[in-house]
Coordinates of C-alpha atoms and ligand atoms in Angstrom, one line a residue:
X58 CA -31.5 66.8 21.5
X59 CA -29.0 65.8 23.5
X60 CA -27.5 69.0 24.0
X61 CA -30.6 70.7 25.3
X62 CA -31.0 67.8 27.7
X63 CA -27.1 68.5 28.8
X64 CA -27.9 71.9 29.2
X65 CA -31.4 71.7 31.4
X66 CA -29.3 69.1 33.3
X67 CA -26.2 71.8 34.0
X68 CA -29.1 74.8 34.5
X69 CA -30.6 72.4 37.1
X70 CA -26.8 72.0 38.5
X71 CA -25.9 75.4 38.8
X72 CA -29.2 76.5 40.5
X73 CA -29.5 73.8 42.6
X74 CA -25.8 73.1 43.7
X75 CA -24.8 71.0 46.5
X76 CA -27.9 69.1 46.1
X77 CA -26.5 65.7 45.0
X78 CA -29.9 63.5 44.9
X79 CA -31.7 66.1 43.2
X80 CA -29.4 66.1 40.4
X81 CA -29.1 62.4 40.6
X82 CA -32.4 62.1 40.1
X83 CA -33.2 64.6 37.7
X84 CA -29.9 63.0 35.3
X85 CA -31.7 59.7 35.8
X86 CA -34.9 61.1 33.8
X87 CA -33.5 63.1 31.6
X88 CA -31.3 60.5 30.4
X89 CA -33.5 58.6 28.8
X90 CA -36.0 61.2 27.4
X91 CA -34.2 62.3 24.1
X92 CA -36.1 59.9 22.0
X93 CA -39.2 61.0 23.5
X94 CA -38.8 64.9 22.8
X95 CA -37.5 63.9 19.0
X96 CA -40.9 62.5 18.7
X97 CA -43.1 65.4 20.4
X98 CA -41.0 68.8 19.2
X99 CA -44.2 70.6 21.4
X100 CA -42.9 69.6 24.5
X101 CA -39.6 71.4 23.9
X102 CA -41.4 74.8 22.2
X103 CA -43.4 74.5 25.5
X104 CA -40.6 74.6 27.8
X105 CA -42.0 71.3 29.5
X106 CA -38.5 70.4 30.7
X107 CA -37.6 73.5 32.0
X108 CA -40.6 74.3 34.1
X109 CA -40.9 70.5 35.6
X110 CA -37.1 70.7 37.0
X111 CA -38.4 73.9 38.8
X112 CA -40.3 73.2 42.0
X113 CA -43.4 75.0 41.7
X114 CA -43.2 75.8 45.4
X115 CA -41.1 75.0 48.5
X116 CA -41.7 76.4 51.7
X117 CA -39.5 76.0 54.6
X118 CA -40.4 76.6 58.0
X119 CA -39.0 76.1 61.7
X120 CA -40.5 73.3 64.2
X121 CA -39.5 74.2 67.8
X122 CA -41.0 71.3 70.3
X123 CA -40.4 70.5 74.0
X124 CA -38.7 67.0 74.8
X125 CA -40.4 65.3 78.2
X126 CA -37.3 66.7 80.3
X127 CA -38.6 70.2 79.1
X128 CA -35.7 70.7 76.8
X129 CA -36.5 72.6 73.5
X130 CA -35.2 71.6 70.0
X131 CA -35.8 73.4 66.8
X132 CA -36.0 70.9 63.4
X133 CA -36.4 72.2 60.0
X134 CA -39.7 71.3 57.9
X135 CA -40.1 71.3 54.5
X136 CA -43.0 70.7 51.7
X137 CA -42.5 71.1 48.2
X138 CA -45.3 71.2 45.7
X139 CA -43.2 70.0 42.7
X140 CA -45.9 69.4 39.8
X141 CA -49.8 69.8 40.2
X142 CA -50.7 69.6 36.5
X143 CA -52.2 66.0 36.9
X144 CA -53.7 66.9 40.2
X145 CA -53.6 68.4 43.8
X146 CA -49.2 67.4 45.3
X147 CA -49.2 63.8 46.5
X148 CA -46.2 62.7 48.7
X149 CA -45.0 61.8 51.3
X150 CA -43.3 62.9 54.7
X151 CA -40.5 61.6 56.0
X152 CA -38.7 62.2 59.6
X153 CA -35.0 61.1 59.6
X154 CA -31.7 63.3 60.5
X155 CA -30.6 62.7 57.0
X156 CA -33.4 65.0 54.8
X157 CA -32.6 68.5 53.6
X158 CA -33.6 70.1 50.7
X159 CA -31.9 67.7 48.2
X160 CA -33.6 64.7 49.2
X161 CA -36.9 66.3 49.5
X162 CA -36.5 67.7 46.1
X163 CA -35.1 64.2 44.9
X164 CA -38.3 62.6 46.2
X165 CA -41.2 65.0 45.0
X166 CA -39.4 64.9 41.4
X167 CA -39.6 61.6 41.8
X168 CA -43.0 61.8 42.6
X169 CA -44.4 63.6 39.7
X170 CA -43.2 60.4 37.1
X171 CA -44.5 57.7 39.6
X172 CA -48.0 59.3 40.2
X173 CA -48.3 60.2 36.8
X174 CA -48.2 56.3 35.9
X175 CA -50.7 55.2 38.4
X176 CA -52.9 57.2 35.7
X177 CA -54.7 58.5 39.0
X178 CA -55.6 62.3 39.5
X179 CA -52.5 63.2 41.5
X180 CA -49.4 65.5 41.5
X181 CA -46.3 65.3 42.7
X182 CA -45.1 66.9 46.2
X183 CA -42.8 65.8 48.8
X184 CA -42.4 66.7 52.4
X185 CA -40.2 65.8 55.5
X186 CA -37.9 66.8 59.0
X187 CA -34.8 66.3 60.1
X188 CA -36.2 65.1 63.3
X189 CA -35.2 61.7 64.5
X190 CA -38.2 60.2 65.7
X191 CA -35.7 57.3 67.4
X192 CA -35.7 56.7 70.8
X193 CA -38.7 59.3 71.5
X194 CA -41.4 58.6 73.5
X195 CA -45.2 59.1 71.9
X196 CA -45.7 62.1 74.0
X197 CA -42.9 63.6 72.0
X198 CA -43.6 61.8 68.8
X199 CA -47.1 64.0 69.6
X200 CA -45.4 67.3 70.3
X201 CA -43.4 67.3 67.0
X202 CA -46.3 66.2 64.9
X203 CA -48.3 68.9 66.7
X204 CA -45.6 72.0 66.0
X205 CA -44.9 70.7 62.4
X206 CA -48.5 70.4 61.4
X207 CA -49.2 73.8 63.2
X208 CA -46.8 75.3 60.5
X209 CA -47.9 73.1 57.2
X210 CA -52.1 73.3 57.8
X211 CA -52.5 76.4 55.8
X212 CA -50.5 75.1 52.8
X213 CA -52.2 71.8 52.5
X214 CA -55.8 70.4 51.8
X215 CA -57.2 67.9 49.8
X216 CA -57.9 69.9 46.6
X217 CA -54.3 71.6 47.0
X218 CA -51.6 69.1 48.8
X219 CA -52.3 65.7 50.1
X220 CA -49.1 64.5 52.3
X221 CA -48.7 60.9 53.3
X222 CA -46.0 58.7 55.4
X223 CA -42.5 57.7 54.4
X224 CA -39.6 56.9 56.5
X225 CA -40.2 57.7 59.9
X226 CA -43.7 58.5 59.5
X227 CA -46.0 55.9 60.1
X228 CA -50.0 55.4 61.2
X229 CA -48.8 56.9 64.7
X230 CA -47.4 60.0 63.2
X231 CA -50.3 60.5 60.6
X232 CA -52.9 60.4 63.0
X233 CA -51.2 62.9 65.5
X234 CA -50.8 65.3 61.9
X235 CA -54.5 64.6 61.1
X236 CA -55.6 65.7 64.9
X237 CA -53.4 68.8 65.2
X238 CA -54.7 69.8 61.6
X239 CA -58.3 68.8 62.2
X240 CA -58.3 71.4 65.4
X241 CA -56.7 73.8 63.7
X242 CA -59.2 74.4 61.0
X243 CA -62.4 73.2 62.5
X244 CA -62.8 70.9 59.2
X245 CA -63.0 67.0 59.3
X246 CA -61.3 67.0 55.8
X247 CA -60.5 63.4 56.0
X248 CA -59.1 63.7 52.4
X249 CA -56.0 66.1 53.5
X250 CA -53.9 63.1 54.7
X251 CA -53.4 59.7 53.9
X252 CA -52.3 56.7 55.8
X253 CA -55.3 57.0 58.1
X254 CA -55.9 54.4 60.7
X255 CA -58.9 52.3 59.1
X256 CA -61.4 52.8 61.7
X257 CA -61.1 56.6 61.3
X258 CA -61.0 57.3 57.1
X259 CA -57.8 55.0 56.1
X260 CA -58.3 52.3 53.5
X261 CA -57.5 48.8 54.1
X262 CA -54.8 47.7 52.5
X263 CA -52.5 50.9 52.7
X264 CA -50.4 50.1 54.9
X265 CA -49.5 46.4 52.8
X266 CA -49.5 48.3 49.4
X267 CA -46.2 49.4 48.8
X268 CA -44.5 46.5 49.6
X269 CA -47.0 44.4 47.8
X270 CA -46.9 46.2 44.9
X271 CA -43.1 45.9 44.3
X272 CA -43.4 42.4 44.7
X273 CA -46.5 42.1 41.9
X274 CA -43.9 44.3 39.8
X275 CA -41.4 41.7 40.2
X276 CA -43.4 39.3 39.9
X277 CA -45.0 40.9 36.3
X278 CA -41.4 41.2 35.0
X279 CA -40.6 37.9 35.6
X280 CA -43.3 36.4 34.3
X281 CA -43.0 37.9 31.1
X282 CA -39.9 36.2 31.1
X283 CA -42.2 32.6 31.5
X284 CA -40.5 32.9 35.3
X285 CA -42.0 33.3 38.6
X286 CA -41.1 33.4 42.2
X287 CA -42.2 30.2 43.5
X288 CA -39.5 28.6 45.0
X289 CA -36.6 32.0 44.5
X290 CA -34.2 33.0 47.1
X291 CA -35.1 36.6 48.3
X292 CA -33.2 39.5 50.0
X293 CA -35.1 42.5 51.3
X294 CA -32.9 45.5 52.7
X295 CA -34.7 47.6 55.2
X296 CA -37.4 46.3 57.8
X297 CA -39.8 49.1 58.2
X298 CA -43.1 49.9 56.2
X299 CA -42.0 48.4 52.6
X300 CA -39.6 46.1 53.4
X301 CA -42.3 43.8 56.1
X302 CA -45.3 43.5 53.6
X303 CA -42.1 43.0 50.5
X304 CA -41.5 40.5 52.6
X305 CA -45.0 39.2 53.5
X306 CA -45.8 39.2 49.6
X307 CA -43.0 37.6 48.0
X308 CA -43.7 34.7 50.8
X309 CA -47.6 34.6 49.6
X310 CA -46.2 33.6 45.8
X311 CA -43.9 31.0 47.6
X312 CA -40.5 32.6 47.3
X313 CA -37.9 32.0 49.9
X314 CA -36.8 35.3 51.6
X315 CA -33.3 34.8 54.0
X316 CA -32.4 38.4 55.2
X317 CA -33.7 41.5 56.1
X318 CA -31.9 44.8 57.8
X319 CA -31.9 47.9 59.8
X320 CA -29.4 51.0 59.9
X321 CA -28.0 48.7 62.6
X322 CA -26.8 45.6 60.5
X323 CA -28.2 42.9 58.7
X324 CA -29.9 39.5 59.8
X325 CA -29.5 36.1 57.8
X326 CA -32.5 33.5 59.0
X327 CA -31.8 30.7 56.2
X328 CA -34.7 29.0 57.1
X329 CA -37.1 31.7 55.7
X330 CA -37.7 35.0 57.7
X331 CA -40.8 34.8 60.3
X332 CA -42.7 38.0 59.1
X333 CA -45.1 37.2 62.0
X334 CA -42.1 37.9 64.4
X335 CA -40.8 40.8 62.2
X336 CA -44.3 42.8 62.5
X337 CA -44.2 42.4 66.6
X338 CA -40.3 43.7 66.7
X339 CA -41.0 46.4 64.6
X340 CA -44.5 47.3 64.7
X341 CA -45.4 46.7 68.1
X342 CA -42.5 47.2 70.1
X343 CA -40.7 49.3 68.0
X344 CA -37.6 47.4 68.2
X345 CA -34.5 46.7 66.0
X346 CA -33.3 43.9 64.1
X347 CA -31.3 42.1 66.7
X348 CA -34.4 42.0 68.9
X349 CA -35.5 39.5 66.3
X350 CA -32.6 37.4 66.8
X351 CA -32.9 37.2 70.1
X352 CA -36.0 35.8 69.7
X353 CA -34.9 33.5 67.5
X354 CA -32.1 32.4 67.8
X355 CA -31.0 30.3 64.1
X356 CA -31.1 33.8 63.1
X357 CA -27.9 35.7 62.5
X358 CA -27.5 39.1 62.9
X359 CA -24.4 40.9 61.2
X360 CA -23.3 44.4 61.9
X361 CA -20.2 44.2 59.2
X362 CA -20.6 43.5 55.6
X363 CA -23.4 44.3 53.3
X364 CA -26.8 42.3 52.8
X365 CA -25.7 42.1 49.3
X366 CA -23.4 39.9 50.0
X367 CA -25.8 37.2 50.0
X368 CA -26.6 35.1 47.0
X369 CA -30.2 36.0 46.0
X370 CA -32.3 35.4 42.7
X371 CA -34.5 38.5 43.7
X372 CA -32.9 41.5 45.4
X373 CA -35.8 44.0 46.9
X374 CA -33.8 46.9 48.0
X375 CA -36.6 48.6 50.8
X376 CA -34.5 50.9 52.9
X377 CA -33.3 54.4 51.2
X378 CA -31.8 56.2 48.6
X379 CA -28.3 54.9 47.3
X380 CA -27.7 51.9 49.5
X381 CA -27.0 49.6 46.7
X382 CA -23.9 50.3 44.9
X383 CA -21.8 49.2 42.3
X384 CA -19.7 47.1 44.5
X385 CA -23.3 45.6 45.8
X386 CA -24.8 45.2 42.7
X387 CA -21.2 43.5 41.0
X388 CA -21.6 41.1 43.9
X389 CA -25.3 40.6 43.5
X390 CA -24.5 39.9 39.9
X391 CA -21.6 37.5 40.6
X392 CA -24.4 35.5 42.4
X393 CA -26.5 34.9 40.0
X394 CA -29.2 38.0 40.8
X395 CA -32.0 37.5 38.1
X396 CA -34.2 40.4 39.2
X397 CA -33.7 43.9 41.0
X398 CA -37.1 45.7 42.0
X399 CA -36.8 48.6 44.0
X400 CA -39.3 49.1 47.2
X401 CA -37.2 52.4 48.1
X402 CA -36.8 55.5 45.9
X403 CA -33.6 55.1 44.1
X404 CA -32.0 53.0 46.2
X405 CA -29.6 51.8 43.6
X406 CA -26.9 54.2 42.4
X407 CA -26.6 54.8 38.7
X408 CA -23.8 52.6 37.9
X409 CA -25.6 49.5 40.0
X410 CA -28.3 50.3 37.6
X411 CA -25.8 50.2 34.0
X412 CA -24.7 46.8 35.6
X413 CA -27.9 45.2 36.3
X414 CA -29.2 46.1 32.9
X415 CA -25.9 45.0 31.0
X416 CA -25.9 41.7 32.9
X417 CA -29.5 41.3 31.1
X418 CA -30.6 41.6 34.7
X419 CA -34.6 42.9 35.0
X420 CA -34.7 46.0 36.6
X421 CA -38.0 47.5 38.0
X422 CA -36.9 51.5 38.8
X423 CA -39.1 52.4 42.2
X424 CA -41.0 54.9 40.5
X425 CA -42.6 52.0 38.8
X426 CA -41.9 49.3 41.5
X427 CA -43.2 51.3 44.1
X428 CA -46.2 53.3 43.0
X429 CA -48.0 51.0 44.7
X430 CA -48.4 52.8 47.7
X431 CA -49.2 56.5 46.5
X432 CA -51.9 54.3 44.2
X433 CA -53.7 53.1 46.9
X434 CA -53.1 56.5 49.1
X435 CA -55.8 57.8 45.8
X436 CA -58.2 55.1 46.5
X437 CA -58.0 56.2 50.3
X438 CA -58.7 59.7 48.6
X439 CA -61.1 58.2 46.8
X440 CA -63.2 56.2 49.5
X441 CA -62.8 59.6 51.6
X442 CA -65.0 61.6 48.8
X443 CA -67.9 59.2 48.6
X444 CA -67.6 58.1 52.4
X445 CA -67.1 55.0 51.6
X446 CA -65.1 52.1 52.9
X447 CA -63.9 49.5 50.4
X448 CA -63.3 45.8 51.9
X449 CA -60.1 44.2 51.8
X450 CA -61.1 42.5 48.7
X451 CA -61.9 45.5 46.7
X452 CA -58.6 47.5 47.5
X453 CA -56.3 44.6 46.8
X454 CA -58.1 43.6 43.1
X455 CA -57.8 47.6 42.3
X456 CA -53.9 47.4 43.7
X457 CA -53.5 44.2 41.6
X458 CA -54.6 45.8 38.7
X459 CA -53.1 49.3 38.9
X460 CA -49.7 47.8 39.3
X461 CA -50.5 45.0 36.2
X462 CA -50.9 48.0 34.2
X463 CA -48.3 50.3 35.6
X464 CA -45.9 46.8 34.5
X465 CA -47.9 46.7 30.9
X466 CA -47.2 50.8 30.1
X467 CA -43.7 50.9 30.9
X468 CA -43.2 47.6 29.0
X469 CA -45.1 49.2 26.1
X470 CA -43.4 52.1 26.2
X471 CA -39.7 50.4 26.3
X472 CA -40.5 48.4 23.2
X473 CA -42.2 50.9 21.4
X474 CA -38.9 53.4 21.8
X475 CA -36.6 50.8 21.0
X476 CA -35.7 49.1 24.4
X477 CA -37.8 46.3 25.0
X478 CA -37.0 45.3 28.6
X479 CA -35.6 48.5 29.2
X480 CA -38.2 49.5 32.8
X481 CA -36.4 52.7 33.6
X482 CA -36.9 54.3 30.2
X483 CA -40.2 53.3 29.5
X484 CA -41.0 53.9 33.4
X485 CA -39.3 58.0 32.5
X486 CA -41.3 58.2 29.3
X487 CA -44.6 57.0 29.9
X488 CA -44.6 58.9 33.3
X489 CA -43.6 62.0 31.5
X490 CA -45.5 62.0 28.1
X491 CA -48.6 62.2 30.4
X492 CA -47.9 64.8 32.6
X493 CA -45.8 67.0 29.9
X494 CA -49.0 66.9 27.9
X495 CA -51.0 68.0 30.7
X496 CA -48.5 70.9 31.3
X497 CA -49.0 71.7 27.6
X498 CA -52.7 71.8 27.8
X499 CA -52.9 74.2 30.5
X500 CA -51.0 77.0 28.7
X501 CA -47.7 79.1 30.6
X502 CA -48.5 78.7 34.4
Ligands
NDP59 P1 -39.7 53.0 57.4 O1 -39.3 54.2 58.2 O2 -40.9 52.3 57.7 O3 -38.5 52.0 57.3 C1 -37.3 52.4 56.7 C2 -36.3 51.2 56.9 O4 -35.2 51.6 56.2 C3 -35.9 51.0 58.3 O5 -35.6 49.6 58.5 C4 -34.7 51.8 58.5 O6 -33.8 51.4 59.4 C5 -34.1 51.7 57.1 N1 -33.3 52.8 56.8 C6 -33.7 54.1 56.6 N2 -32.7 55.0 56.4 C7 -31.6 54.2 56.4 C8 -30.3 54.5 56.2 N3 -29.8 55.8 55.9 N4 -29.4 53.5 56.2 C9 -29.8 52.2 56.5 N5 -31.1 51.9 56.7 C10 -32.0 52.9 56.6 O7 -39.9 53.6 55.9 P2 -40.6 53.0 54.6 O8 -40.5 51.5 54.7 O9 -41.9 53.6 54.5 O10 -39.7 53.6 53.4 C11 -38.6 52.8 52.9 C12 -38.3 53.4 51.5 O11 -39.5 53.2 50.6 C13 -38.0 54.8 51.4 O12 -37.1 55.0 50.3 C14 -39.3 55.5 51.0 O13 -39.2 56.7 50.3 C15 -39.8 54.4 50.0 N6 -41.3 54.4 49.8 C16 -42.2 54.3 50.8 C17 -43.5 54.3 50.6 C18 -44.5 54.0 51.7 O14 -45.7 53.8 51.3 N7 -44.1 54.0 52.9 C19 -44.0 54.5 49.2 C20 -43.0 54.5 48.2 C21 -41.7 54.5 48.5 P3 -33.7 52.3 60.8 O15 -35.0 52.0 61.5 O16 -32.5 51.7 61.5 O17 -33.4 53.7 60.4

């Protein structure tokens, strides 16, 4: 079995070169799916393998828009339906100067395990720009959103491709998409996007879920361990959308979190990081991390070094793909690190990952840790088809819940293969048996 897996992985290589964190990402599943295949011979004489490492479409398109000095730039868009066999492509969209085709593909693979776990009727799809959303005012903000959505509105819909936020793409940037898209078709289709504002079809809770979630995850592996995080030392890398309500969570089940970072540098508060004060920096003024130093001032801000470097019992890596590394996670371990759960997508590197589970270390892979948010992007879905608005309440006892049993499966699934404890193969395996027996159901498409 393991040659067949080598082999899909080399195909994928060959056809897809020069895309690093699609392959990454695509070694990382198949890695740990021989046992699973041994077991289910139909998924190989189906070709499952070899038709979910293929895109099922991908379009590129150009989005020329004018800056306010009446400049024009052209950005690349992309939106790639990976996997509908569980349901209409769910994923996000993310603006930042880094995505190409790689990462897009890396993400809406991705995708296709992490929705499949949430056991909710979803696909997997990802989307994004290279556009740098930094520094722009809202009128341009507008414009962008305006030309991009002006060349995705035909391709999307809520039966066919529901697109969402990710880096760079916020409530502001959703609700300009939902406009733009809402004039071009004459529908109010509130079900085509999510991350609504709540007064116009979002659901409450959304914007807290991802970051929530990954703490509840963390929180579900260590207490299976008879632990919890009352009282643990936390670092959280990133500051946007996952990192502030990682942040806001872990402090709710009295855990002590010390740091927190931008692409600018890091800031150390040792006496407990005032999420209050985070939220207004970043939220509201749309500031960076040494704004919140300024304001107060026992903080620390460090431009050199690596947030790692901080002794933590509970690492939360929020920020993006790859920015912990074995030299991170060595240190991390060195410190004493008794839990890794990852808010981004792959944010660790594959050999931080070996380390972490050699050192006995629990692991929770994002596209368990993090499902959180596309989870309760399905209940916004799912308010939006009944007209509905759930209270607070309600959406927090159904995240609760979904991410208790997202914890439970891939525990399951790790034991019953062998490797209790092991999160990223039961996370690969239960995400995969569901939608590769989907893909078998509905014959050669
Ligand atoms: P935001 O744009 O809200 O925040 C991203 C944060 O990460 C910012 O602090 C940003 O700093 C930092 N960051 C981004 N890129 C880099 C980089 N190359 N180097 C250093 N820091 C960087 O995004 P989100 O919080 O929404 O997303 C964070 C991660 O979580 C991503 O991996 C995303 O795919 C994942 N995720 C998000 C979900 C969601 O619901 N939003 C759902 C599931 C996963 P700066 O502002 O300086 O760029």
């Amino acid at each position: 079995m393991q040659d067949y897996l080598e082999r899909i992985y080399q195909d994928v290589c060959q056809v897809n070169p020069a895309e690093p964190e699609f392959q990454q990402a695509v070694h990382e599943v198949l890695d740990t799916l021989s046992p699973v295949l041994k077991r289910h011979r139909e998924f190989v004489d189906a070709g499952v393998l070899e038709r979910l490492v293929e895109p099922e479409r991908q379009y590129i398109f150009r989005v020329p828009w004018v800056d306010d000095d009446g400049k024009i730039h052209v950005n690349r868009g992309y939106r790639i339906g990976f996997n509908s066999a569980l349901g209409p492509y769910k994923g996000g969209l993310r603006f930042h100067p880094s995505v190409n085709i790689s990462i897009i593909k890396f993400l809406g693979f991705e995708q296709i395990f992490k929705n499949s776990l949430t056991r909710q009727r979803i696909g997997g799809g990802k989307g994004g720009s290279n556009f740098n959303p930094q520094g722009r005012s809202d009128a341009e903000i507008m414009r962008f959103c305006q030309s991009f959505m002006t060349s995705l509105y035909q391709h999307i819909g809520e039966y066919t491709d529901v697109p969402a936020g990710d880096i760079g793409v916020g409530g502001r940037e959703i609700g300009y998409l939902f406009g733009q898209y809402r004039r071009l078709t004459n529908r109010y289709e509130a079900g085509v996007l999510t991350g609504k504002a709540v007064n116009w079809g979002g659901s409450l809770l959304r914007t807290e879920a991802t970051g929530y979630g990954t703490v509840l995850f963390a929180a579900s592996m260590m207490a299976k361990r008879g632990s919890d995080l009352e009282d643990k030392r936390v670092v959280v890398s990133g500051s946007g959308n996952v990192a502030i309500y990682a942040i806001e969570k872990a402090q709710q089940l009295g855990a002590h979190v010390v740091a927190f970072s931008d692409s600018s540098g890091y800031v150390f508060d040792e006496a407990g990081v005032d999420v209050a004060l985070l939220r207004q920096v970043k939220e509201v003024q749309r500031g960076r991390v040494a704004d919140y130093v300024k304001a107060r001032p026992q903080a620390t801000l460090h431009t050199k070094g690596s947030i790692w470097d901080i002794p933590c019992a509970i690492a939360l890596p929020c920020a993006t793909q790859n920015e912990l590394d074995e030299a991170a996670a060595r240190t991390l371990i060195a410190n004493g690190v008794e839990v890794v759960a990852e808010g981004a997508n792959m944010p660790c590197t594959p050999a931080a990952v070996e380390l972490f589970q050699a050192a006995n270390c629990l692991f929770g892979p994002g596209k368990a840790a993090n499902a959180g948010g596309v989870a309760t992007s399905a209940l916004e879905m799912e308010q939006n088809a009944s007209r509905e608005q759930w209270p607070a309440e309600k959406a927090e006892a159904k995240l609760v819940r979904i991410m208790a049993d997202i914890h439970e499966e891939c525990a399951e699934t790790a034991a019953e293969y062998g490797e209790p404890g092991n999160y990223v193969m039961g996370a690969n395996i239960a995400g995969f048996v569901r939608v590769a027996n989907a893909i078998v159901d509905q014959g050669i498409i």
